[in-house]
């Protein structure tokens, strides 16, 4: 069994926060693969299902970010899940918005969720870093605890949709293929936005007004003939 963990803070007031993109990723996976229902166990919300023919468990710790490890450790121990079968999705300040990087092990990069998980289960689990951009050191807290802007939907929605569709690659160990699919999805959406038809600023010539037909017979023709002479 694979354990897919999304990091975030519980409560409706945090739902749209950049810090909750891990929760958003897990919710997108659950929707795309019909996984549910959710149950409250082991200090988190859990749901079991199947992806690509293999059993998976989805987990959203409900302990708040800085104690995420409590829930992850409980679930991993209860279900006897090895670290190599654990994947954690979380927000990454040091990646541009929409960028995704996958790695196994490494430091916590100052992320409070990882800082809680590492000492409880070890370092050798897979990390999926979802870029949210860095606003500058003095603005980090309001940035991560602030909601995604409306403009962010241009990359956030296609990213989450493709992440959910391609998570099977991640489970199979094709991390490079997974990252490539997500990159193409986000780039493709950006290109669509840029390909708006250009408005023409060239004024089109108005159609010429039809000239009045000069009568060839009758009183008016005779008068014109006398005034200008017959040039035919």
Coordinates of N, CA and C in Angstrom, one line a residue:
X1 N 0.8 -1.2 0.0 CA 0.0 0.0 0.0 C 0.9 1.3 0.0
X2 N 0.5 2.2 -0.8 CA 1.1 3.5 -0.8 C 0.3 4.5 0.1
X3 N 1.1 5.3 0.8 CA 0.5 6.4 1.6 C 0.8 7.7 1.0
X4 N -0.3 8.4 0.5 CA -0.1 9.7 -0.1 C -0.6 10.8 0.9
X5 N 0.3 11.6 1.3 CA 0.0 12.6 2.4 C 0.0 14.0 1.8
X6 N -1.0 14.8 2.1 CA -1.0 16.2 1.8 C -0.9 17.0 3.0
X7 N -0.1 18.0 3.0 CA 0.1 18.9 4.2 C -0.7 20.2 4.1
X8 N -1.2 20.6 5.2 CA -2.0 21.8 5.3 C -2.5 22.0 6.7
X9 N -3.3 23.0 6.9 CA -3.9 23.3 8.1 C -5.4 23.1 8.1
X10 N -6.0 22.4 9.1 CA -7.5 22.1 9.1 C -8.3 23.4 9.3
X11 N -9.5 23.4 8.8 CA -10.4 24.5 9.1 C -10.7 25.3 7.8
X12 N -12.0 25.7 7.7 CA -12.4 26.4 6.5 C -11.7 27.7 6.3
X13 N -11.2 28.4 7.3 CA -10.4 29.6 7.2 C -9.1 29.5 6.5
X14 N -8.6 28.2 6.4 CA -7.3 28.0 5.8 C -7.4 27.3 4.4
X15 N -8.6 27.0 4.0 CA -8.8 26.1 2.8 C -8.1 26.7 1.5
X16 N -8.2 28.0 1.3 CA -7.6 28.6 0.1 C -6.2 29.0 0.3
X17 N -5.6 28.8 1.4 CA -4.2 29.3 1.7 C -3.2 28.6 0.7
X18 N -2.1 29.3 0.4 CA -1.0 28.7 -0.4 C -0.4 27.5 0.4
X19 N -0.4 27.7 1.7 CA 0.2 26.6 2.6 C -0.6 25.3 2.6
X20 N -1.8 25.4 2.0 CA -2.7 24.2 1.9 C -2.7 23.5 0.6
X21 N -1.8 23.8 -0.3 CA -1.8 23.2 -1.6 C -1.6 21.7 -1.5
X22 N -1.0 21.2 -0.4 CA -0.9 19.8 -0.2 C -2.2 19.1 0.0
X23 N -3.1 19.8 0.8 CA -4.5 19.3 1.0 C -5.2 19.3 -0.4
X24 N -5.0 20.4 -1.1 CA -5.7 20.6 -2.4 C -5.3 19.4 -3.4
X25 N -4.0 19.1 -3.4 CA -3.5 18.0 -4.2 C -4.2 16.7 -3.9
X26 N -4.3 16.4 -2.6 CA -4.9 15.1 -2.1 C -6.4 15.1 -2.5
X27 N -7.1 16.2 -2.3 CA -8.5 16.3 -2.7 C -8.7 16.1 -4.2
X28 N -7.8 16.6 -5.0 CA -7.9 16.4 -6.4 C -7.7 15.0 -6.8
X29 N -6.8 14.3 -6.1 CA -6.5 12.9 -6.4 C -7.8 12.1 -6.0
X30 N -8.4 12.4 -4.9 CA -9.6 11.7 -4.4 C -10.7 11.8 -5.4
X31 N -10.9 13.0 -5.9 CA -12.0 13.3 -6.9 C -11.7 12.5 -8.2
X32 N -10.5 12.6 -8.7 CA -10.2 12.0 -10.0 C -10.3 10.5 -10.0
X33 N -10.1 9.9 -8.8 CA -10.0 8.4 -8.8 C -11.2 7.8 -7.9
X34 N -12.1 8.7 -7.6 CA -13.3 8.2 -6.9 C -13.0 7.6 -5.5
X35 N -12.0 8.2 -4.8 CA -11.6 7.6 -3.5 C -12.4 8.2 -2.4
X36 N -12.9 7.4 -1.5 CA -13.7 7.9 -0.4 C -14.4 6.7 0.3
X37 N -15.2 7.0 1.3 CA -15.4 8.2 2.0 C -14.2 8.6 2.9
X38 N -14.2 9.8 3.4 CA -13.1 10.2 4.4 C -13.6 9.8 5.8
X39 N -12.6 9.4 6.6 CA -12.8 9.0 8.0 C -11.8 9.7 8.9
X40 N -12.3 10.0 10.1 CA -11.4 10.7 11.0 C -10.7 9.6 11.9
X41 N -9.4 9.4 11.6 CA -8.6 8.4 12.4 C -7.2 8.9 12.5
X42 N -6.5 8.5 13.5 CA -5.1 8.7 13.6 C -4.7 10.2 13.4
X43 N -5.5 11.0 14.1 CA -5.2 12.5 14.1 C -5.2 13.0 12.6
X44 N -6.0 12.4 11.8 CA -6.1 12.9 10.4 C -7.4 12.5 9.7
X45 N -7.6 12.9 8.5 CA -8.6 12.5 7.6 C -8.0 11.5 6.6
X46 N -8.6 10.3 6.6 CA -8.0 9.2 5.7 C -9.1 8.6 4.8
X47 N -8.6 8.2 3.7 CA -9.5 7.5 2.7 C -8.7 6.5 2.0
X48 N -9.3 5.3 1.7 CA -8.6 4.3 1.0 C -9.3 4.1 -0.4
X49 N -8.4 3.7 -1.4 CA -8.9 3.4 -2.7 C -7.9 2.7 -3.6
X50 N -8.1 2.7 -4.9 CA -7.2 2.0 -5.8 C -6.8 3.0 -6.9
X51 N -5.5 3.0 -7.2 CA -5.0 3.8 -8.3 C -4.0 2.9 -9.1
X52 N -4.3 2.8 -10.4 CA -3.5 2.0 -11.3 C -3.4 0.5 -10.8
X53 N -4.4 0.0 -10.2 CA -4.4 -1.4 -9.8 C -3.8 -1.6 -8.4
X54 N -3.3 -0.6 -7.8 CA -2.7 -0.7 -6.5 C -3.4 0.0 -5.4
X55 N -3.4 -0.5 -4.2 CA -4.1 0.1 -3.1 C -3.3 1.4 -2.6
X56 N -4.1 2.4 -2.3 CA -3.5 3.6 -1.8 C -4.3 4.1 -0.6
X57 N -3.6 4.8 0.3 CA -4.3 5.5 1.4 C -4.0 7.0 1.3
X58 N -5.0 7.8 1.3 CA -4.8 9.3 1.3 C -4.9 9.8 2.7
X59 N -4.1 10.7 3.1 CA -4.1 11.3 4.4 C -3.9 12.8 4.4
X60 N -4.8 13.5 5.2 CA -4.7 14.9 5.5 C -4.6 15.1 7.0
X61 N -3.4 15.3 7.5 CA -3.3 15.4 9.0 C -4.1 16.6 9.5
X62 N -4.7 16.4 10.6 CA -5.6 17.4 11.2 C -5.0 18.0 12.4
X63 N -3.7 18.0 12.5 CA -3.0 18.4 13.7 C -2.4 19.8 13.6
X64 N -2.7 20.5 12.5 CA -2.0 21.7 12.1 C -0.6 21.4 11.7
X65 N -0.1 22.3 10.8 CA 1.1 22.0 10.0 C 2.3 21.5 10.9
X66 N 2.5 22.3 12.0 CA 3.8 22.0 12.7 C 3.8 20.7 13.5
X67 N 2.6 20.0 13.5 CA 2.6 18.7 14.1 C 2.1 17.6 13.2
X68 N 2.4 17.8 11.9 CA 1.9 16.8 10.9 C 2.5 15.5 11.1
X69 N 3.7 15.4 11.6 CA 4.4 14.1 11.8 C 3.7 13.2 12.8
X70 N 2.9 13.8 13.7 CA 2.1 12.9 14.7 C 1.2 12.0 13.9
X71 N 0.5 12.6 13.0 CA -0.5 11.8 12.2 C 0.2 10.8 11.2
X72 N 1.2 11.3 10.5 CA 1.9 10.5 9.5 C 2.5 9.3 10.2
X73 N 3.1 9.5 11.4 CA 3.7 8.4 12.1 C 2.7 7.4 12.6
X74 N 1.6 7.8 13.0 CA 0.5 6.9 13.5 C 0.0 6.0 12.4
X75 N -0.3 6.7 11.2 CA -0.8 5.9 10.1 C 0.2 4.9 9.6
X76 N 1.4 5.4 9.4 CA 2.5 4.5 8.9 C 2.7 3.3 9.8
X77 N 2.7 3.5 11.1 CA 2.9 2.4 12.0 C 1.7 1.5 12.1
X78 N 0.5 2.0 12.1 CA -0.7 1.2 12.2 C -0.8 0.3 11.0
X79 N -0.6 0.8 9.8 CA -0.8 0.1 8.6 C 0.5 -0.6 8.1
X80 N 1.5 -0.4 8.9 CA 2.8 -1.0 8.5 C 3.3 -0.6 7.1
X81 N 3.3 0.7 6.9 CA 3.8 1.2 5.6 C 5.2 1.7 5.7
X82 N 6.0 1.2 4.8 CA 7.5 1.6 4.8 C 7.6 3.0 4.3
X83 N 8.7 3.7 4.7 CA 9.0 5.0 4.3 C 9.0 5.1 2.8
X84 N 9.6 4.1 2.1 CA 9.7 4.1 0.7 C 8.3 4.1 -0.1
X85 N 7.3 3.8 0.7 CA 5.9 3.8 0.1 C 5.1 5.1 0.6
X86 N 5.8 6.0 1.1 CA 5.1 7.3 1.6 C 5.5 8.4 0.7
X87 N 4.5 9.2 0.2 CA 4.7 10.3 -0.7 C 4.0 11.5 0.0
X88 N 4.8 12.6 0.2 CA 4.2 13.8 0.9 C 4.2 15.0 -0.1
X89 N 3.0 15.6 -0.2 CA 2.8 16.8 -1.1 C 2.8 18.0 -0.2
X90 N 3.6 19.0 -0.6 CA 3.6 20.2 0.2 C 4.0 21.5 -0.6
X91 N 3.8 22.6 0.0 CA 4.1 23.9 -0.7 C 5.6 24.2 -0.6
X92 N 6.1 24.8 -1.6 CA 7.6 25.1 -1.7 C 7.8 26.5 -2.1
X93 N 8.3 27.3 -1.2 CA 8.6 28.7 -1.4 C 9.7 28.9 -2.5
X94 N 10.7 28.0 -2.5 CA 11.8 28.2 -3.3 C 11.7 27.7 -4.8
X95 N 10.4 27.4 -5.2 CA 10.1 27.1 -6.5 C 9.1 28.1 -7.1
X96 N 9.2 28.5 -8.3 CA 8.3 29.4 -8.9 C 6.9 28.8 -8.9
X97 N 5.8 29.6 -8.9 CA 4.5 29.1 -8.9 C 4.2 28.2 -10.1
X98 N 3.7 27.0 -9.8 CA 3.4 26.0 -10.8 C 4.5 25.0 -11.1
X99 N 5.7 25.3 -10.6 CA 6.8 24.3 -10.8 C 6.7 23.2 -9.8
X100 N 7.1 22.0 -10.2 CA 7.0 20.8 -9.3 C 8.4 20.1 -9.4
X101 N 8.8 19.7 -8.2 CA 10.0 18.9 -8.1 C 9.8 17.7 -7.2
X102 N 10.3 16.5 -7.5 CA 10.1 15.3 -6.7 C 11.5 14.8 -6.3
X103 N 11.6 14.5 -5.0 CA 12.9 14.0 -4.5 C 12.7 13.0 -3.3
X104 N 13.7 12.2 -3.0 CA 13.6 11.4 -1.9 C 14.7 11.9 -0.9
X105 N 14.3 12.0 0.4 CA 15.3 12.5 1.4 C 15.6 14.0 1.2
X106 N 16.6 14.4 1.9 CA 17.0 15.8 1.9 C 16.6 16.5 3.2
X107 N 16.9 17.8 3.2 CA 16.5 18.6 4.4 C 15.1 19.1 4.3
X108 N 14.6 19.7 5.4 CA 13.2 20.2 5.4 C 13.1 21.6 4.8
X109 N 14.1 22.3 4.5 CA 14.0 23.6 3.8 C 13.3 24.6 4.7
X110 N 13.2 24.4 6.0 CA 12.5 25.3 6.9 C 11.0 25.1 6.9
X111 N 10.5 24.1 6.2 CA 9.0 23.8 6.2 C 8.6 23.1 7.5
X112 N 7.7 23.7 8.2 CA 7.3 23.2 9.5 C 6.7 21.8 9.4
X113 N 6.0 21.4 8.3 CA 5.4 20.1 8.2 C 6.5 19.0 8.1
X114 N 7.5 19.3 7.3 CA 8.6 18.3 7.1 C 9.4 18.3 8.4
X115 N 9.6 19.4 9.0 CA 10.3 19.5 10.3 C 9.7 18.6 11.4
X116 N 8.4 18.4 11.3 CA 7.7 17.6 12.2 C 7.8 16.1 11.8
X117 N 7.7 15.8 10.5 CA 7.7 14.5 10.0 C 9.0 13.8 10.1
X118 N 10.1 14.5 9.7 CA 11.4 13.9 9.7 C 11.9 13.1 10.9
X119 N 11.8 13.8 12.1 CA 12.3 13.0 13.3 C 11.4 11.9 13.7
X120 N 10.2 11.8 13.2 CA 9.3 10.7 13.6 C 9.3 9.5 12.7
X121 N 9.6 9.7 11.4 CA 9.6 8.5 10.6 C 11.0 8.4 9.8
X122 N 11.8 9.4 9.9 CA 13.1 9.4 9.1 C 13.0 10.2 7.8
X123 N 14.0 10.2 7.0 CA 14.1 11.1 5.9 C 13.8 10.4 4.5
X124 N 13.8 9.1 4.5 CA 13.8 8.4 3.2 C 12.4 8.2 2.7
X125 N 11.6 9.2 2.6 CA 10.3 9.2 2.0 C 10.3 10.1 0.8
X126 N 9.3 10.0 -0.1 CA 9.3 10.8 -1.3 C 8.6 12.1 -1.0
X127 N 9.2 13.2 -1.5 CA 8.6 14.6 -1.3 C 8.2 15.2 -2.7
X128 N 7.0 15.7 -2.8 CA 6.6 16.4 -4.0 C 6.4 17.8 -3.6
X129 N 7.4 18.6 -4.1 CA 7.4 20.1 -3.8 C 6.6 20.8 -4.9
X130 N 5.6 21.5 -4.4 CA 4.7 22.3 -5.3 C 5.0 23.8 -5.1
X131 N 5.5 24.4 -6.1 CA 6.0 25.7 -6.0 C 4.9 26.8 -5.8
X132 N 5.1 27.7 -4.9 CA 4.1 28.8 -4.7 C 4.8 30.1 -4.8
X133 N 6.1 30.1 -5.1 CA 6.9 31.4 -5.2 C 7.3 32.0 -3.9
X134 N 8.4 32.8 -3.9 CA 8.9 33.4 -2.7 C 8.7 34.9 -2.8
X135 N 8.0 35.5 -1.8 CA 7.6 36.9 -1.9 C 8.7 37.8 -1.3
X136 N 9.8 37.2 -0.7 CA 10.8 38.0 0.0 C 10.7 37.7 1.5
X137 N 11.8 37.6 2.2 CA 11.9 37.1 3.5 C 10.8 37.7 4.5
X138 N 10.7 39.1 4.4 CA 9.8 39.7 5.3 C 8.3 39.5 5.1
X139 N 8.0 38.9 3.9 CA 6.6 38.7 3.6 C 6.2 37.2 3.6
X140 N 7.0 36.3 4.0 CA 6.8 34.9 3.9 C 5.5 34.5 4.6
X141 N 5.3 34.9 5.9 CA 4.1 34.4 6.7 C 2.8 34.8 6.0
X142 N 2.7 36.1 5.7 CA 1.4 36.5 5.0 C 1.2 35.8 3.7
X143 N 2.3 35.5 3.0 CA 2.2 34.9 1.7 C 1.7 33.4 1.8
X144 N 2.3 32.6 2.7 CA 1.9 31.2 2.8 C 0.6 31.1 3.4
X145 N 0.2 32.0 4.3 CA -1.1 31.9 5.0 C -2.1 32.8 4.3
X146 N -1.8 33.3 3.2 CA -2.7 34.1 2.4 C -3.4 33.1 1.3
X147 N -4.5 33.5 0.8 CA -5.2 32.7 -0.2 C -4.5 32.9 -1.6
X148 N -4.7 31.9 -2.4 CA -4.2 32.0 -3.8 C -5.0 33.2 -4.4
X149 N -4.4 34.0 -5.2 CA -5.1 35.0 -5.9 C -5.9 34.5 -7.1
X150 N -6.8 35.2 -7.6 CA -7.6 34.8 -8.7 C -6.8 34.5 -10.0
X151 N -5.7 35.3 -10.1 CA -4.8 35.1 -11.3 C -4.1 33.7 -11.2
X152 N -3.9 33.2 -10.0 CA -3.2 32.0 -9.8 C -4.0 30.8 -10.4
X153 N -5.3 30.9 -10.6 CA -6.1 29.8 -11.1 C -5.6 29.4 -12.5
X154 N -4.9 30.3 -13.2 CA -4.4 30.0 -14.6 C -3.4 28.9 -14.6
X155 N -2.7 28.7 -13.5 CA -1.7 27.6 -13.4 C -2.1 26.6 -12.3
X156 N -2.8 27.0 -11.3 CA -3.1 26.1 -10.2 C -4.1 25.0 -10.6
X157 N -5.2 25.4 -11.3 CA -6.2 24.4 -11.7 C -5.6 23.4 -12.6
X158 N -4.9 23.8 -13.7 CA -4.4 22.7 -14.6 C -3.3 21.9 -13.9
X159 N -2.6 22.5 -13.0 CA -1.6 21.7 -12.2 C -2.2 20.6 -11.4
X160 N -3.2 21.0 -10.6 CA -3.9 20.0 -9.7 C -4.6 18.9 -10.5
X161 N -5.2 19.4 -11.6 CA -5.9 18.4 -12.5 C -5.0 17.4 -13.0
X162 N -3.8 17.8 -13.6 CA -2.9 16.9 -14.2 C -2.2 16.1 -13.1
X163 N -1.9 16.7 -11.9 CA -1.3 15.9 -10.8 C -2.2 14.7 -10.5
X164 N -3.5 15.0 -10.4 CA -4.4 13.9 -10.1 C -4.4 12.8 -11.2
X165 N -4.4 13.3 -12.5 CA -4.4 12.3 -13.6 C -3.1 11.5 -13.6
X166 N -2.0 12.1 -13.3 CA -0.7 11.4 -13.5 C -0.1 10.8 -12.3
X167 N -0.8 10.9 -11.2 CA -0.2 10.4 -9.9 C 0.2 8.9 -10.0
X168 N -0.4 8.1 -10.9 CA 0.0 6.8 -11.2 C 1.4 6.6 -11.5
X169 N 1.9 7.6 -12.3 CA 3.4 7.6 -12.7 C 4.2 7.7 -11.4
X170 N 3.8 8.6 -10.5 CA 4.5 8.8 -9.3 C 4.6 7.5 -8.5
X171 N 3.4 6.9 -8.4 CA 3.3 5.6 -7.6 C 4.2 4.5 -8.2
X172 N 4.3 4.5 -9.5 CA 5.2 3.5 -10.2 C 6.6 3.8 -10.1
X173 N 7.0 5.0 -9.7 CA 8.4 5.4 -9.6 C 8.9 6.2 -10.7
X174 N 8.0 6.6 -11.7 CA 8.4 7.4 -12.8 C 8.3 8.9 -12.5
X175 N 9.2 9.3 -11.6 CA 9.2 10.7 -11.1 C 9.4 11.7 -12.2
X176 N 10.3 11.4 -13.1 CA 10.7 12.3 -14.2 C 9.5 12.4 -15.2
X177 N 8.8 11.3 -15.5 CA 7.6 11.4 -16.3 C 6.5 12.2 -15.7
X178 N 6.3 12.0 -14.4 CA 5.3 12.8 -13.6 C 5.6 14.3 -13.7
X179 N 6.8 14.7 -13.5 CA 7.2 16.1 -13.5 C 7.0 16.7 -14.9
X180 N 7.4 15.9 -15.9 CA 7.2 16.4 -17.3 C 5.8 16.6 -17.7
X181 N 4.9 15.7 -17.3 CA 3.5 15.8 -17.6 C 2.9 17.1 -17.0
X182 N 3.3 17.3 -15.7 CA 2.8 18.5 -15.0 C 3.3 19.8 -15.6
X183 N 4.6 19.8 -16.0 CA 5.2 21.0 -16.6 C 4.5 21.3 -18.0
X184 N 4.2 20.3 -18.8 CA 3.5 20.5 -20.0 C 2.1 21.0 -19.9
X185 N 1.4 20.5 -18.8 CA 0.1 21.0 -18.6 C 0.0 22.4 -18.2
X186 N 0.9 22.9 -17.3 CA 1.0 24.3 -16.9 C 1.4 25.2 -18.1
X187 N 2.4 24.8 -18.8 CA 2.9 25.5 -19.9 C 1.8 25.7 -21.0
X188 N 1.1 24.5 -21.3 CA 0.1 24.5 -22.3 C -1.0 25.5 -22.0
X189 N -1.4 25.6 -20.7 CA -2.4 26.5 -20.3 C -2.0 27.9 -20.5
X190 N -0.7 28.2 -20.1 CA -0.2 29.5 -20.3 C -0.2 30.0 -21.8
X191 N 0.1 29.0 -22.6 CA 0.2 29.3 -24.1 C -1.2 29.6 -24.6
X192 N -2.2 28.9 -24.1 CA -3.6 29.2 -24.5 C -4.0 30.6 -24.1
X193 N -3.6 31.0 -22.9 CA -3.9 32.4 -22.5 C -3.3 33.4 -23.4
X194 N -2.1 33.1 -23.9 CA -1.3 34.1 -24.7 C -1.8 34.1 -26.1
X195 N -2.5 33.1 -26.6 CA -2.9 33.0 -28.0 C -4.3 33.6 -28.2
X196 N -4.5 34.8 -27.7 CA -5.7 35.5 -27.9 C -5.6 36.1 -29.3
X197 N -6.7 36.1 -30.1 CA -6.6 36.7 -31.5 C -6.3 38.2 -31.4
X198 N -5.4 38.7 -32.1 CA -5.1 40.1 -32.1 C -6.2 40.9 -32.8
X199 N -6.5 42.0 -32.2 CA -7.5 42.9 -32.8 C -6.9 43.7 -33.9
X200 N -7.5 43.8 -35.1 CA -6.9 44.6 -36.2 C -7.2 46.1 -35.9
X201 N -6.2 46.9 -36.1 CA -6.4 48.4 -36.0 C -6.4 49.0 -37.3
X202 N -6.5 48.2 -38.4 CA -6.5 48.8 -39.8 C -8.0 49.1 -40.1
X203 N -8.2 50.3 -40.5 CA -9.6 50.7 -40.8 C -9.9 50.2 -42.2
X204 N -11.0 49.4 -42.3 CA -11.3 48.9 -43.6 C -12.0 50.0 -44.5
X205 N -11.6 50.1 -45.7 CA -12.2 51.1 -46.6 C -13.7 50.9 -46.8
X206 N -14.4 51.9 -46.8 CA -15.9 51.8 -47.0 C -16.2 51.5 -48.4
X207 N -17.1 50.7 -48.7 CA -17.5 50.4 -50.1 C -17.9 51.7 -50.8
X208 N -17.4 51.9 -52.0 CA -17.7 53.1 -52.8 C -19.2 53.2 -53.1
X209 N -19.7 54.4 -53.0 CA -21.1 54.6 -53.3 C -21.3 54.4 -54.8
X210 N -22.3 53.7 -55.2 CA -22.6 53.5 -56.6 C -22.9 54.8 -57.3
X211 N -22.3 55.0 -58.5 CA -22.5 56.2 -59.2 C -23.8 56.2 -59.9
X212 N -24.4 57.4 -60.0 CA -25.8 57.5 -60.6 C -25.6 57.2 -62.1
X213 N -26.5 56.4 -62.6 CA -26.4 56.1 -64.0 C -27.0 57.2 -64.9
X214 N -26.2 57.6 -65.9 CA -26.6 58.7 -66.7 C -27.6 58.2 -67.8
X215 N -28.7 58.8 -67.9 CA -29.7 58.3 -68.8 C -29.2 58.5 -70.3
X216 N -29.4 57.6 -71.2 CA -28.9 57.7 -72.6 C -30.0 58.2 -73.5
X217 N -31.3 58.2 -73.1 CA -32.4 58.7 -74.0 C -33.3 59.5 -73.1
X218 N -34.1 60.3 -73.8 CA -35.1 61.1 -73.1 C -34.7 62.5 -73.0
X219 N -35.5 63.4 -72.4 CA -35.3 64.9 -72.4 C -34.0 65.2 -71.7
X220 N -33.6 64.5 -70.5 CA -32.4 64.8 -69.8 C -31.2 64.5 -70.7
X221 N -31.3 63.4 -71.4 CA -30.1 63.0 -72.3 C -29.9 64.0 -73.4
X222 N -31.0 64.5 -73.9 CA -30.9 65.5 -75.0 C -30.3 66.8 -74.4
X223 N -30.7 67.2 -73.2 CA -30.1 68.4 -72.6 C -28.6 68.3 -72.3
X224 N -28.2 67.1 -71.8 CA -26.8 66.9 -71.5 C -26.0 66.9 -72.8
X225 N -26.6 66.4 -73.9 CA -25.9 66.3 -75.1 C -25.6 67.7 -75.7
X226 N -26.7 68.6 -75.5 CA -26.5 69.9 -76.0 C -25.4 70.7 -75.2
X227 N -25.4 70.4 -73.8 CA -24.5 71.2 -72.9 C -23.0 70.7 -73.1
X228 N -22.7 69.4 -73.3 CA -21.3 68.9 -73.3 C -21.0 68.3 -74.6
X229 N -21.9 68.2 -75.5 CA -21.6 67.6 -76.8 C -21.6 66.1 -76.7
X230 N -21.7 65.5 -77.8 CA -21.7 64.0 -77.9 C -20.3 63.5 -78.1
X231 N -19.7 62.9 -77.0 CA -18.3 62.4 -77.1 C -18.2 60.9 -77.4
X232 N -19.3 60.3 -77.8 CA -19.3 58.9 -78.1 C -18.8 58.7 -79.6

